Amino acid sequence: MDDIIRLENLVKIYDTGAVRVLGLDTINLSIKKGEFVSIMGHSGSGKSTLMNILGCLDRPTLGNYYLDGVSIRDMGSDELSRIRNRKIGCVFQSFNLISRMSIEKNVEIPMIYARKRPAERRNRAIELLTKVGLRERLWHQPNELSGGQRQRVAIARALANDPPLILADEPTGNLDSGASVEIMELFARLHREGATVVVVTHEENIAAYTRRIITFSDGKLISDRINENPTGFSEHSDLCERIS
Amino acid sequence: MLLENMKMAFSALKANKMRSFLTMLGIIIGIGSVIAIVSIGDTMRKMFTDLYKDVGLTQAFIQPGYWLEDVRLSDYFTMDDIEKLKDIFGEDIEYIDSSPSVSGEVTVGRRKKNFNLNGIDFNYIDVQPVDIVYGRYINEGDVKGRKQNAVMEIEAAKEMFGSENAVGKTFRMTVYGSVMEFNIVGVYRKDMSPFQKLMMGTGNGTGEAFIPWTLLTWPNDNFYSIRYFADTDLDERSLSALNSEIVSYIARSKGRTSEDFYFSTAAEEMGAVDSVLGGVSAAVGGIAAISLLVGGIGIMNIMLVSVTERTREIGTRKALGATTGDIMIQFLTESAVLSAVGGTIGVMLAVGLVSLGGMLFSLEVVIKPAVILMAVGFSAVVGIFFGIYPAKKAASKDPIIALRYE
């Protein structure tokens, strides 16, 4: 039972009044602790719907979602907030940093909601920003950073409460190829350090970084394969060194 | 957490300085005007109260009712009436006269000036103290002998005679149609606030002097009113008992009822003025409070804009673990801070302006702490009240939709 994610006959139906749309059709899926997984699919394939459910932002219509062994089906919204806060680190396509706060403060946000003490929050934020190579930028505002740097701040923020699951929704969607490589290398490194990372993407070369690639189409899981030869384990080792 | 919310609120308000200031302006003006108006009202009430205290709160007037249609000569008062009152009520009355005064033009050489000559008894100085700077006050001999002696106010003396010490000088004035010549036997000074001078009719170029009241009982030693100062040691109940006894005695002696006489006391008048002023300042303050309401609506408006603008932020915060309550409190804190800062600025502005006004007019201003507390409390309540709806709107946003908001 070291599944971090387990989906049992999960169904999501969108009821817009006039039309009922089947968002996810009977998904069964397990992701173990420490896996590095990508979820692929074209737009409308159901991958975003799955992402929302995995991120505890939405609930399944039918079936069960066990996160870290706990079913979220009957949780209230405050309980879900707590789960999102402690168990999940979210990374978004457009970074979603709060613009009028320093990046250090941005990293503190999940810890504020976890009711951690100010000194503890600060130390942890500095530690994480050091880890993603932004030690010198603590007091900068997000708009003073490049896209890649901003996404690194967002990753540091996702790690703030040391969650067992990192969920990234198209994390390289707004980045140029250089920055994309940088971010995927960072995820690969986190994976090597033991984190469970799930990346949603529609780009083959991004998915290529992960060890397991799950493909969705029309709300159905159509393929689940192991990537024997993931990108980034040898070629970019110099970059890995630089970041760490 | 509260501290964190406060910090977040301040940083959010700082991010939009101009907008925050304009929003606060409504509260600043609202709070400022409520405090300013109530303080001005309280200051005026205090000025009037002081004025009446200075005039003597135990002072009372009696006249035959102006509503009487059959006023007879016997309804008028005589010297005899005053003597009898002194005999009967002397113990509780400090001073009594007919409160006469005449005004007219006084000429000394080329100098001309309007004067009020106030008829008084020799012991008037006990109930209305003045400083005798030169010479003496009106004495018993002046009153009994109806001597044409006068005690002049120092500024007027200086103006008429060129020097403050006018003792020994004379002046003429037409009294009841005939010219009288008065010898100045003394010069006095009375310290008055500018407001007192204004209300007492001095300071506007009219000179003041005291003369024996027995000179002003024309015609035939009959007069229309009696005034007395009751002993200031009397408590409220014995004072009103004394007043009604005096009125009924006078009524009986004139063969009338108490209801036929007009009776008023300084205390009563003061109460009436005070309640009118209190009512006016409460009413105007209430109108000013409406501007607070408008300010509150301004806050609600800008908070609604802010919530819409920050939809993504709200979505992000929720995704990172903020509960509905966390978001609600964040936005409520923001509107409360907006309102409280505005309220504080308003208080400072009002206190500053009222104090400045007091300095300019050399008045002792009254700013009650309770009024300030109430205004600031009210502004915080306004901020929270008008913040509830926007905060609820923010808190109830669906994070999935909020995250996708452009």
XYZ file of C-alpha atoms in Angstrom:
650
model
C 0.000 0.000 0.000
C 2.614 2.550 -0.905
C 0.327 4.048 -3.551
C 0.259 7.810 -3.248
C -2.560 8.015 -5.777
C -5.173 5.346 -6.385
C -8.170 5.898 -8.638
C -10.933 3.303 -8.581
C -13.543 3.394 -11.347
C -13.360 7.137 -11.307
C -16.004 8.958 -13.370
C -16.463 12.674 -13.804
C -19.579 14.018 -15.447
C -20.056 17.707 -16.168
C -23.675 18.663 -15.948
C -24.143 22.008 -17.614
C -27.904 21.811 -17.435
C -28.531 21.349 -21.139
C -25.758 18.867 -21.872
C -24.029 16.233 -19.848
C -20.394 15.746 -20.715
C -18.444 12.715 -19.684
C -15.138 14.249 -18.546
C -13.506 11.083 -17.277
C -14.734 7.619 -18.075
C -14.062 4.912 -15.486
C -10.420 5.518 -14.724
C -8.401 2.998 -12.732
C -4.903 4.137 -11.962
C -2.251 3.810 -9.276
C 0.838 5.920 -8.815
C 3.390 4.823 -6.271
C 5.453 6.950 -3.951
C 8.578 8.237 -5.654
C 7.328 7.856 -9.219
C 7.954 10.464 -11.928
C 4.878 10.359 -14.162
C 3.578 12.394 -17.038
C -0.026 12.553 -18.099
C -0.423 13.312 -21.787
C -3.279 14.127 -24.009
C -4.677 16.712 -26.394
C -6.959 19.419 -25.156
C -10.299 17.899 -24.257
C -8.720 14.552 -23.540
C -9.678 14.779 -19.871
C -6.190 15.408 -18.560
C -7.135 18.766 -17.030
C -10.181 17.232 -15.414
C -7.974 14.534 -13.953
C -5.516 17.181 -12.827
C -8.264 19.063 -10.949
C -9.364 15.884 -9.231
C -5.822 14.787 -8.384
C -5.218 18.300 -7.014
C -8.323 18.014 -4.818
C -9.812 21.078 -6.473
C -12.680 18.992 -7.757
C -14.451 15.819 -6.680
C -15.240 12.777 -8.765
C -18.855 12.126 -9.712
C -18.496 8.389 -9.185
C -15.760 6.091 -8.001
C -13.020 6.758 -5.525
C -9.821 8.746 -5.268
C -7.443 7.692 -2.523
C -4.708 10.213 -1.852
C -2.017 8.853 0.422
C -4.477 6.128 1.400
C -7.348 8.479 2.278
C -10.523 8.767 0.221
C -11.388 12.355 -0.532
C -14.889 11.616 -1.729
C -16.785 12.724 1.327
C -14.545 15.584 2.381
C -15.896 19.083 2.915
C -14.291 22.083 1.307
C -12.239 23.023 4.375
C -10.916 19.480 4.632
C -9.988 19.582 0.955
C -8.182 22.880 1.578
C -6.201 21.173 4.287
C -5.350 18.256 2.034
C -4.224 20.625 -0.734
C -2.140 22.500 1.774
C -0.342 19.534 3.345
C -0.371 16.761 0.760
C -0.101 18.450 -2.610
C 2.336 20.926 -4.111
C 0.824 22.593 -7.156
C 2.827 24.074 -10.020
C 0.885 25.955 -12.680
C 1.472 26.794 -16.304
C 1.429 30.550 -15.654
C 3.333 30.353 -12.351
C 0.564 32.141 -10.372
C 2.917 34.051 -8.124
C 1.415 36.999 -6.283
C 2.931 40.012 -7.951
C 3.108 42.535 -5.110
C 4.963 40.184 -2.750
C 8.622 39.265 -2.687
C 9.403 35.753 -3.913
C 10.369 34.821 -0.372
C 6.870 35.822 0.816
C 5.350 33.920 -2.078
C 7.088 30.756 -0.933
C 5.758 31.365 2.575
C 2.083 31.352 1.512
C 1.362 27.604 1.914
C 3.129 27.707 5.286
C 0.949 30.648 6.387
C -2.112 28.522 5.711
C -0.439 25.662 7.585
C -0.212 28.086 10.547
C 3.563 27.776 10.790
C 5.529 30.285 12.830
C 7.046 33.288 11.014
C 10.668 32.359 11.791
C 10.113 28.777 10.670
C 8.434 29.972 7.478
C 11.270 32.304 6.647
C 13.973 29.742 7.220
C 12.165 27.161 5.128
C 11.518 29.677 2.324
C 15.187 30.655 2.224
C 16.216 27.007 2.275
C 13.915 26.189 -0.651
C 14.869 29.215 -2.709
C 18.513 28.313 -2.167
C 17.705 24.826 -3.384
C 16.223 26.150 -6.645
C 19.152 28.531 -7.122
C 17.461 31.813 -6.221
C 19.212 32.554 -2.941
C 20.366 35.932 -4.262
C 16.863 36.963 -5.312
C 14.909 36.567 -2.073
C 13.621 40.150 -1.997
C 12.861 40.469 -5.675
C 9.324 40.808 -6.912
C 8.132 38.102 -9.328
C 8.046 40.546 -12.263
C 11.785 41.141 -11.888
C 12.501 37.510 -12.731
C 12.577 35.542 -15.978
C 9.915 32.936 -16.731
C 12.171 30.059 -15.773
C 13.117 31.734 -12.512
C 9.471 32.382 -11.708
C 8.625 28.749 -12.280
C 11.466 27.794 -9.944
C 9.904 30.044 -7.285
C 6.590 28.275 -7.885
C 8.300 24.902 -7.446
C 9.905 26.108 -4.211
C 6.447 27.199 -3.081
C 5.011 23.781 -3.996
C 7.633 22.163 -1.773
C 6.990 24.481 1.180
C 4.973 22.099 3.365
C 6.970 19.098 2.199
C 3.964 17.470 0.485
C 4.085 13.822 -0.576
C 2.835 14.727 -4.080
C 3.983 17.369 -6.575
C 1.439 18.128 -9.292
C 2.550 20.221 -12.239
C 0.035 21.401 -14.818
C 1.828 22.200 -18.090
C 4.758 23.635 -16.113
C 6.717 24.483 -19.264
C 3.765 25.797 -21.272
C 4.828 29.434 -20.915
C 8.579 28.873 -21.130
C 11.116 28.868 -23.942
C 12.963 25.632 -24.631
C 16.002 26.552 -22.515
C 13.890 27.311 -19.464
C 11.767 24.232 -20.117
C 14.843 22.066 -19.916
C 15.877 23.813 -16.711
C 12.480 23.156 -15.094
C 12.251 19.541 -16.191
C 15.777 18.963 -14.896
C 14.661 20.365 -11.582
C 11.694 17.975 -11.460
C 13.993 15.109 -12.385
C 16.273 16.078 -9.532
C 13.372 16.248 -7.079
C 12.337 12.796 -8.297
C 15.845 11.485 -7.703
C 15.657 12.926 -4.208
C 12.535 10.829 -3.630
C 9.611 13.118 -4.459
C 6.548 11.892 -6.305
C 6.066 14.144 -9.337
C 3.117 14.109 -11.731
C 3.427 16.378 -14.771
C 0.524 17.074 -17.103
C 1.668 18.045 -20.577
C 0.811 17.756 -24.227
C 4.429 17.888 -25.397
C 6.219 14.652 -26.184
C 9.662 16.016 -25.369
C 8.497 17.121 -21.909
C 6.893 13.765 -21.194
C 10.134 12.189 -22.327
C 11.749 13.316 -19.083
C 9.488 11.088 -17.017
C 9.779 7.375 -16.349
C 6.110 6.621 -16.888
C 3.851 8.164 -19.504
C 0.072 7.891 -19.219
C -1.964 9.023 -22.204
C -5.570 10.161 -22.191
C -8.000 10.633 -25.011
C -11.714 11.456 -24.880
C -11.795 11.013 -21.130
C -10.328 7.538 -21.287
C -6.967 6.227 -20.265
C -5.612 4.809 -23.514
C -2.034 4.005 -22.718
C 0.199 3.628 -19.680
C 3.789 2.864 -20.521
C 7.234 2.881 -18.971
C 9.808 5.198 -20.514
C 12.942 3.092 -20.424
C 15.232 5.893 -21.416
C 14.146 9.235 -19.878
C 15.782 12.486 -21.016
C 18.061 14.439 -18.775
C 19.830 11.787 -16.762
C 23.125 12.118 -18.536
C 23.192 14.979 -21.039
C 22.381 17.766 -18.642
C 24.272 16.652 -15.628
C 26.375 19.837 -15.780
C 23.201 21.901 -15.429
C 22.073 19.753 -12.523
C 25.311 20.548 -10.808
C 24.877 24.253 -11.459
C 21.409 24.347 -9.954
C 22.402 22.410 -6.910
C -2.443 34.768 11.371
C -4.150 38.051 12.174
C -0.814 39.830 11.946
C -0.175 38.094 8.646
C -3.562 39.242 7.373
C -2.848 42.790 8.469
C 0.484 42.726 6.657
C -1.165 41.330 3.547
C -3.881 43.970 3.758
C -1.357 46.791 4.035
C 0.699 45.448 1.142
C -2.432 45.110 -0.984
C -3.438 48.681 -0.156
C 0.080 49.948 -0.811
C 0.051 48.273 -4.211
C -2.736 50.659 -5.239
C -1.896 53.795 -3.297
C -4.009 56.258 -5.230
C -7.012 54.004 -5.325
C -6.739 53.205 -1.628
C -6.477 56.876 -0.781
C -9.483 57.855 -2.877
C -11.505 55.067 -1.315
C -10.458 56.162 2.141
C -11.375 59.741 1.322
C -15.042 58.918 1.815
C -14.345 57.611 5.297
C -11.884 60.440 6.029
C -14.486 63.040 5.142
C -17.271 61.165 6.920
C -15.418 60.622 10.175
C -13.760 64.016 9.970
C -17.022 65.871 9.546
C -18.852 63.921 12.250
C -16.117 64.645 14.783
C -15.657 68.234 13.659
C -19.380 68.984 13.812
C -19.974 67.305 17.137
C -16.882 68.996 18.585
C -17.931 72.409 17.290
C -21.364 71.799 18.796
C -19.870 70.770 22.127
C -17.563 73.780 22.081
C -20.475 76.114 21.485
C -22.486 74.456 24.238
C -19.582 74.931 26.600
C -19.256 78.562 25.557
C -22.918 79.186 26.284
C -22.786 77.280 29.543
C -19.775 79.304 30.622
C -21.533 82.459 29.578
C -24.552 81.626 31.695
C -22.388 80.576 34.593
C -20.691 83.926 34.324
C -24.017 85.737 34.226
C -25.036 83.779 37.292
C -27.155 80.681 37.056
C -29.296 81.708 40.033
C -30.296 84.917 38.301
C -34.060 85.270 37.784
C -36.380 87.768 36.093
C -39.997 88.539 36.855
C -42.287 90.678 34.695
C -46.027 91.058 34.332
C -46.929 88.628 31.553
C -46.568 90.154 28.120
C -49.726 88.269 27.212
C -51.860 90.205 29.702
C -54.457 92.437 28.052
C -55.416 94.388 31.147
C -52.109 95.570 32.550
C -52.728 98.095 35.310
C -50.353 100.595 36.806
C -50.461 98.570 40.017
C -48.968 95.600 38.139
C -45.731 97.518 37.817
C -43.152 97.183 40.552
C -42.174 99.848 43.042
C -39.224 100.527 45.327
C -41.495 99.349 48.081
C -41.910 95.945 46.432
C -38.163 95.547 46.302
C -37.761 96.513 49.948
C -40.453 94.019 50.968
C -38.815 91.255 48.956
C -35.531 92.065 50.659
C -37.236 91.849 54.055
C -39.016 88.582 53.431
C -36.518 86.669 51.279
C -33.338 88.512 52.208
C -31.726 85.425 53.605
C -31.856 83.544 50.323
C -31.404 86.463 47.972
C -27.941 87.864 47.429
C -28.908 90.726 45.208
C -32.020 92.413 43.828
C -32.752 95.340 41.511
C -34.988 96.299 38.601
C -32.308 95.448 36.033
C -32.511 98.818 34.317
C -30.269 100.070 31.579
C -30.242 102.926 29.126
C -28.160 103.462 26.074
C -27.250 106.542 24.150
C -24.491 108.663 22.786
C -21.896 110.071 25.125
C -19.933 113.094 24.021
C -16.648 114.181 25.564
C -15.088 117.049 23.690
C -14.886 115.814 20.082
C -15.155 112.163 20.984
C -18.484 110.422 20.594
C -19.356 106.908 21.606
C -22.451 104.866 22.288
C -22.743 103.693 25.862
C -24.875 101.289 27.855
C -25.442 102.620 31.339
C -26.397 99.740 33.598
C -28.276 100.601 36.738
C -27.020 98.576 39.702
C -27.120 98.403 43.450
C -23.894 98.850 45.443
C -23.504 95.116 46.070
C -23.776 94.087 42.420
C -20.038 93.520 42.506
C -20.656 90.518 44.796
C -22.671 88.671 42.149
C -20.874 90.033 39.071
C -17.262 90.572 40.101
C -15.109 93.147 38.305
C -11.663 94.551 39.083
C -11.705 98.115 40.258
C -8.593 99.562 38.643
C -8.995 103.223 39.697
C -11.287 104.927 42.204
C -14.187 103.000 43.680
C -17.355 101.080 42.897
C -20.910 102.452 43.223
C -21.589 102.722 46.974
C -24.675 102.683 49.125
C -24.660 106.484 49.348
C -24.743 106.766 45.544
C -27.766 104.475 45.406
C -29.702 105.965 48.293
C -28.876 109.565 47.288
C -29.448 108.924 43.569
C -26.092 110.503 42.862
C -25.079 110.899 39.261
C -21.885 108.920 39.695
C -20.588 106.316 37.270
C -18.003 103.534 37.161
C -16.670 103.149 33.629
C -15.133 100.176 31.858
C -11.423 100.707 31.336
C -11.210 100.408 27.542
C -14.069 102.843 27.076
C -12.501 105.251 29.584
C -9.224 105.152 27.700
C -10.992 105.826 24.458
C -13.047 108.735 25.782
C -10.479 110.432 27.989
C -7.177 109.369 26.521
C -6.003 107.833 29.777
C -7.194 104.827 31.728
C -7.570 106.801 34.926
C -10.725 108.759 34.216
C -11.658 109.237 37.865
C -12.873 112.793 38.383
C -13.859 113.310 34.737
C -17.444 113.897 33.744
C -19.627 112.996 30.795
C -23.127 113.765 29.630
C -25.802 111.546 28.262
C -29.478 111.985 27.513
C -31.479 109.813 29.885
C -35.263 109.610 29.515
C -35.258 112.768 27.416
C -33.157 114.992 29.677
C -29.419 115.475 29.736
C -27.641 114.117 32.797
C -24.078 114.774 33.767
C -22.202 111.913 35.419
C -19.050 112.048 37.525
C -16.714 109.164 37.034
C -15.860 107.766 40.460
C -14.170 104.569 39.353
C -12.779 102.553 36.465
C -13.203 98.770 36.247
C -11.914 95.933 34.162
C -13.754 92.758 33.361
C -11.907 89.922 31.682
C -14.048 88.347 29.021
C -13.464 85.873 26.255
C -14.046 87.172 22.721
C -17.219 85.093 22.661
C -18.471 86.651 25.892
C -17.756 90.117 24.520
C -19.668 89.224 21.400
C -22.649 87.847 23.331
C -22.660 90.614 25.915
C -22.787 93.248 23.209
C -19.461 94.762 24.118
C -16.419 94.772 21.965
C -18.525 96.143 19.145
C -17.849 99.759 20.007
C -20.421 100.195 22.755
C -19.004 101.467 26.028
C -20.161 100.171 29.385
C -20.602 101.963 32.670
C -22.420 101.301 35.945
C -24.651 103.925 37.552
C -26.942 103.697 40.617
C -30.100 101.838 39.617
C -32.214 104.371 41.490
C -31.483 106.849 38.687
C -33.328 104.631 36.224
C -36.750 104.157 37.804
C -38.491 106.621 35.590
C -41.332 107.422 35.631
C -42.662 107.615 39.152
C -40.400 104.924 40.560
C -42.365 102.296 38.697
C -40.602 99.616 36.780
C -41.485 96.719 34.589
C -39.185 93.991 35.857
C -37.412 92.693 38.903
C -34.295 90.613 38.843
C -32.602 88.869 41.673
C -29.685 86.564 42.294
C -30.556 83.773 44.693
C -27.924 82.446 47.047
C -25.621 80.180 45.050
C -25.423 77.778 48.003
C -29.062 76.760 47.549
C -29.600 73.325 46.128
C -31.778 72.864 43.107
C -34.921 72.002 45.060
C -34.782 74.879 47.527
C -33.929 77.226 44.663
C -37.027 76.292 42.725
C -39.091 76.452 45.918
C -37.733 79.931 46.560
C -38.458 81.014 42.997
C -42.062 79.875 43.125
C -42.560 81.435 46.558
C -41.286 84.756 45.285
C -43.519 84.632 42.225
C -46.591 83.749 44.244
C -45.818 86.456 46.810
C -45.575 89.053 44.045
C -48.727 87.759 42.408
C -50.613 87.955 45.685
C -49.399 91.461 46.401
C -50.638 92.545 42.941
C -53.962 90.737 43.287
C -53.108 88.304 40.492
C -52.145 84.676 40.084
C -48.630 83.356 39.514
C -49.617 82.463 35.952
C -50.018 86.158 35.145
C -46.307 86.736 35.540
C -43.529 85.958 33.186
C -40.713 84.306 35.084
C -37.412 83.060 33.769
C -34.131 82.012 35.239
C -30.693 81.931 33.678
C -30.497 78.220 34.422
C -33.702 77.568 32.503
C -32.558 79.660 29.579
C -29.243 77.917 29.603
C -30.997 74.555 29.546
C -33.098 75.650 26.595
C -30.126 76.968 24.622
C -28.120 73.894 25.507
C -30.790 71.496 24.355
C -31.325 73.425 21.113
C -27.590 73.411 20.405
C -27.353 69.759 21.370
C -30.222 68.934 19.034
C -28.734 70.918 16.173
C -25.311 69.342 16.521
C -26.820 65.855 16.779
C -28.917 66.475 13.671
C -26.027 67.883 11.642
C -23.753 65.147 12.959
C -26.343 62.625 11.831
C -26.365 64.134 8.356
C -22.571 63.958 8.348
C -22.840 60.308 9.352
C -24.644 59.704 6.050
C -21.385 60.596 4.327
C -19.832 57.763 6.333
C -22.392 55.462 4.801
C -21.434 56.754 1.367
C -17.792 56.155 2.277
C -18.683 52.609 3.263
C -20.370 52.015 -0.065
C -17.204 53.322 -1.733
C -15.216 50.720 0.163
C -17.595 47.970 -0.867
C -17.356 49.099 -4.476
C -13.566 49.097 -4.566
C -13.387 45.789 -2.712
C -15.657 44.243 -5.335
C -13.343 45.529 -8.057
C -10.359 44.238 -6.133
C -11.909 40.794 -5.702
C -12.564 40.543 -9.428
C -9.067 41.742 -10.293
C -7.505 39.279 -7.923
C -9.564 36.278 -8.964
C -6.412 34.409 -9.972
C -4.750 35.236 -6.687
C -7.773 33.867 -4.866
C -7.694 30.712 -6.986
C -3.974 30.303 -6.318
C -4.368 30.800 -2.597
C -7.162 28.252 -2.498
C -5.106 25.784 -4.497
C -2.261 26.293 -2.019
C -4.539 25.444 0.884
C -6.444 28.577 1.897
C -9.859 27.729 3.300
C -12.984 29.713 2.542
C -12.561 31.307 5.967
C -8.944 32.275 5.269
C -9.933 34.132 2.099
C -12.935 35.714 3.789
C -10.794 37.016 6.644
C -8.106 38.251 4.268
C -10.548 40.472 2.391
C -12.437 41.511 5.501
C -9.159 42.583 7.085
C -8.376 44.556 3.988
C -11.634 46.494 4.035
C -11.443 46.992 7.801
C -7.881 48.303 7.515
C -8.915 50.582 4.670
C -11.721 51.959 6.770
C -9.796 52.165 10.044
C -6.866 53.963 8.419
C -9.317 56.354 6.798
C -11.052 56.808 10.139
C -7.780 57.537 11.915
C -6.786 60.099 9.296
C -10.262 61.601 9.601
C -9.927 61.874 13.373
C -6.525 63.520 13.114
C -7.803 65.905 10.485
C -10.883 66.850 12.497
C -8.991 67.263 15.769
C -6.351 69.309 13.957
C -8.877 71.567 12.261
C -11.017 72.084 15.348
C -7.943 72.817 17.497
C -6.645 75.216 14.867
C -10.007 76.970 14.796
C -9.940 77.154 18.586
C -6.476 78.708 18.479
C -7.506 81.241 15.842
C -10.543 82.367 17.823
C -8.809 81.788 21.173
C -11.541 79.416 22.311
C -11.242 76.453 24.568
C -12.401 73.648 22.251
C -14.193 70.578 23.533
C -13.267 67.307 21.800
C -14.726 64.406 23.719
C -12.710 61.154 23.617
C -16.014 59.286 23.552
C -16.911 60.956 20.251
C -13.559 59.947 18.746
C -13.912 56.382 19.998
C -17.423 56.190 18.654
C -16.414 57.555 15.256
C -13.438 55.221 14.891
C -15.474 52.254 16.100
C -18.214 53.180 13.680
C -15.743 53.409 10.802
C -14.354 49.962 11.617
C -17.905 48.603 11.726
C -18.625 50.294 8.393
C -15.478 48.734 6.926
C -16.347 45.280 8.161
C -20.014 45.567 7.263
C -19.368 46.766 3.730
C -16.500 44.310 3.416
C -18.632 41.261 4.145
C -20.267 41.007 0.743
C -17.046 41.385 -1.305
C -15.207 39.024 1.058
C -17.954 36.433 0.729
C -17.797 36.794 -3.014
C -14.037 36.238 -2.920
C -14.243 33.292 -0.555
C -16.943 31.493 -2.510
C -15.018 31.505 -5.785
C -14.516 28.080 -7.310
C -10.730 27.611 -7.380
C -10.822 25.805 -10.747
C -12.610 28.698 -12.433
C -10.599 31.278 -10.486
C -7.303 29.722 -11.586
C -8.338 29.884 -15.217
C -9.482 33.539 -14.950
C -7.623 35.922 -17.242
